[in-house]
Amino acid sequence: MSMSPKAALLEEYTLIARALAAPARLSILEQLAQGERGVEALAAKTGLAFANCSQHLQHLRRAGLATSRREGKAVIYQLSDNKTLELMDLLRIIAERNLAQVERILRGLTGEDDAPEPINRAELAVRLAQGAVTVLDVRPSDEYAAGHIPGARNVTLAELDGILPSLAPDAEIVAYCRGPYCVYAHQAVATLRGYGFKARRLEGGLPEWREDGRPVVVAES
């Protein structure tokens, strides 16, 4: 018996769900949201073996979440549709609202029950225009170089303690990182607040800022 049109559609929709049903693939999507990458770079960034990373990428490509092209001998991957960013964020929102363990993990990252609400991108743009905020990009330096919010200062979590003396005690500080699954900004804000600084994280990260059409600076090579 042939499949009904509705059943056929649902079967196709589940390709997306199955493609997302592995932490490694969510990690790969997070990296692709920063910019296009080759398999070797993705494997290094995600801690996966090259062959394993390649297999996960094939799942993402078959589900239409990633596309690939050849550049010499290398295969370069990128997100096929920036709507994938919205899908990733919806997964986060639903998990935070409905899974108690997610809430416990996030509370453990911040070290406090009353962590400040994140600042939205429109508000940050206004604060930047006013020159009234210090912005910290807490991603690795290569990701910062590939694109960052204008005026943002790059500092990893390991380097954060070293820059504290250069921050004004009354400075308003906003930290951001990779997007919906990145926890670096949570950790940076917790550290800064522990030292008495007024700090918040940005809602979303660099990919969402870019997708809004806001300016992004690329470091000169």
XYZ file of C-alpha atoms in Angstrom, residues 66-220:
155
model
C 23.858 21.905 5.750
C 25.247 22.200 2.243
C 28.711 21.494 0.940
C 31.030 22.571 -1.852
C 34.483 21.570 -2.994
C 37.442 23.871 -2.662
C 40.367 22.017 -4.189
C 40.568 18.743 -2.301
C 38.688 20.091 0.709
C 34.931 19.868 1.277
C 33.538 23.048 2.834
C 30.251 23.007 4.754
C 27.858 25.794 5.672
C 24.325 26.165 7.001
C 21.869 25.764 4.156
C 19.323 28.134 5.669
C 19.690 30.686 8.450
C 16.233 29.636 9.647
C 18.181 26.781 11.204
C 19.341 29.325 13.790
C 15.712 29.851 14.788
C 15.158 26.103 15.005
C 18.204 25.724 17.253
C 16.981 28.515 19.500
C 13.483 27.017 19.710
C 15.004 23.759 20.923
C 16.774 25.716 23.650
C 13.637 27.632 24.659
C 11.461 24.519 24.871
C 14.135 22.643 26.824
C 14.602 25.497 29.295
C 10.855 25.797 29.841
C 10.089 22.106 30.218
C 13.177 20.197 31.378
C 14.098 20.670 35.023
C 17.593 19.324 34.460
C 18.315 22.094 31.940
C 17.355 24.685 34.527
C 19.608 23.016 37.114
C 22.564 22.971 34.715
C 22.135 26.644 33.825
C 21.774 27.609 37.473
C 25.011 25.770 38.152
C 26.762 27.800 35.461
C 25.663 31.147 36.860
C 26.085 30.206 40.519
C 23.042 32.257 41.462
C 19.271 31.971 41.403
C 18.668 35.569 40.310
C 20.981 35.902 37.307
C 20.150 39.077 35.344
C 18.010 38.861 32.246
C 20.067 38.945 29.042
C 20.191 42.167 27.070
C 18.502 41.987 23.669
C 20.294 42.920 20.463
C 18.337 46.115 19.819
C 19.126 47.431 23.291
C 22.803 46.550 22.944
C 22.962 48.394 19.606
C 21.614 51.525 21.350
C 24.059 51.183 24.242
C 26.944 50.754 21.801
C 25.915 53.872 19.883
C 25.901 55.773 23.161
C 29.350 54.432 24.056
C 27.841 53.290 27.331
C 28.825 49.617 27.412
C 31.888 47.377 27.350
C 31.340 44.335 25.130
C 33.336 41.141 25.589
C 33.476 38.445 22.921
C 34.395 35.305 24.852
C 34.785 32.975 21.871
C 38.164 31.632 20.720
C 40.333 34.124 18.849
C 39.868 32.532 15.411
C 36.087 32.887 15.669
C 36.471 36.480 16.834
C 38.756 37.220 13.871
C 36.214 35.751 11.426
C 33.570 38.228 12.626
C 32.642 40.121 15.769
C 30.440 42.925 17.049
C 32.079 46.327 16.416
C 34.009 47.488 19.449
C 33.925 44.093 21.142
C 37.025 43.018 23.025
C 38.126 39.413 22.626
C 38.881 37.586 25.866
C 38.529 33.884 26.573
C 37.391 32.554 29.934
C 40.978 31.591 30.745
C 42.080 35.187 30.133
C 39.221 36.872 31.959
C 40.903 37.273 35.339
C 43.841 38.996 33.664
C 41.767 41.835 32.213
C 39.825 42.661 35.373
C 42.174 45.512 36.393
C 41.535 47.197 33.031
C 37.742 47.260 33.533
C 36.168 50.287 35.188
C 34.489 49.240 38.445
C 31.212 50.872 37.414
C 31.342 49.676 33.787
C 28.276 48.077 32.207
C 29.599 44.862 30.664
C 27.907 42.605 28.129
C 29.410 39.237 27.187
C 28.444 37.174 24.164
C 29.576 33.979 22.482
C 28.411 31.560 19.776
C 24.645 31.504 20.096
C 21.873 29.469 21.750
C 23.987 26.527 22.925
C 27.140 28.361 23.976
C 27.726 28.634 27.718
C 30.860 30.799 27.684
C 28.845 33.999 28.156
C 26.975 32.510 31.133
C 30.298 31.624 32.741
C 31.903 34.985 31.956
C 28.986 36.890 33.451
C 29.058 34.723 36.581
C 32.779 35.407 37.014
C 32.394 39.152 36.477
C 29.442 39.405 38.855
C 31.431 37.443 41.406
C 33.980 40.264 41.330
C 31.266 42.885 41.738
C 30.937 44.026 38.124
C 27.614 44.898 36.533
C 27.500 42.246 33.819
C 24.899 40.651 31.582
C 25.023 38.354 28.618
C 23.666 39.088 25.157
C 20.507 37.303 24.079
C 21.751 35.007 21.337
C 25.256 35.440 19.996
C 27.239 36.592 16.994
C 25.212 34.531 14.445
C 21.917 36.075 15.555
C 23.441 39.557 15.604
C 24.637 39.042 12.022
C 21.302 37.574 10.928
C 19.580 40.742 12.175
C 21.607 42.644 9.562
C 23.687 44.400 12.204
C 27.317 45.330 11.470
C 30.051 42.748 11.933
C 33.773 43.436 11.862
C 36.210 40.978 10.302
C 39.782 41.164 11.561
C 42.418 42.020 8.966
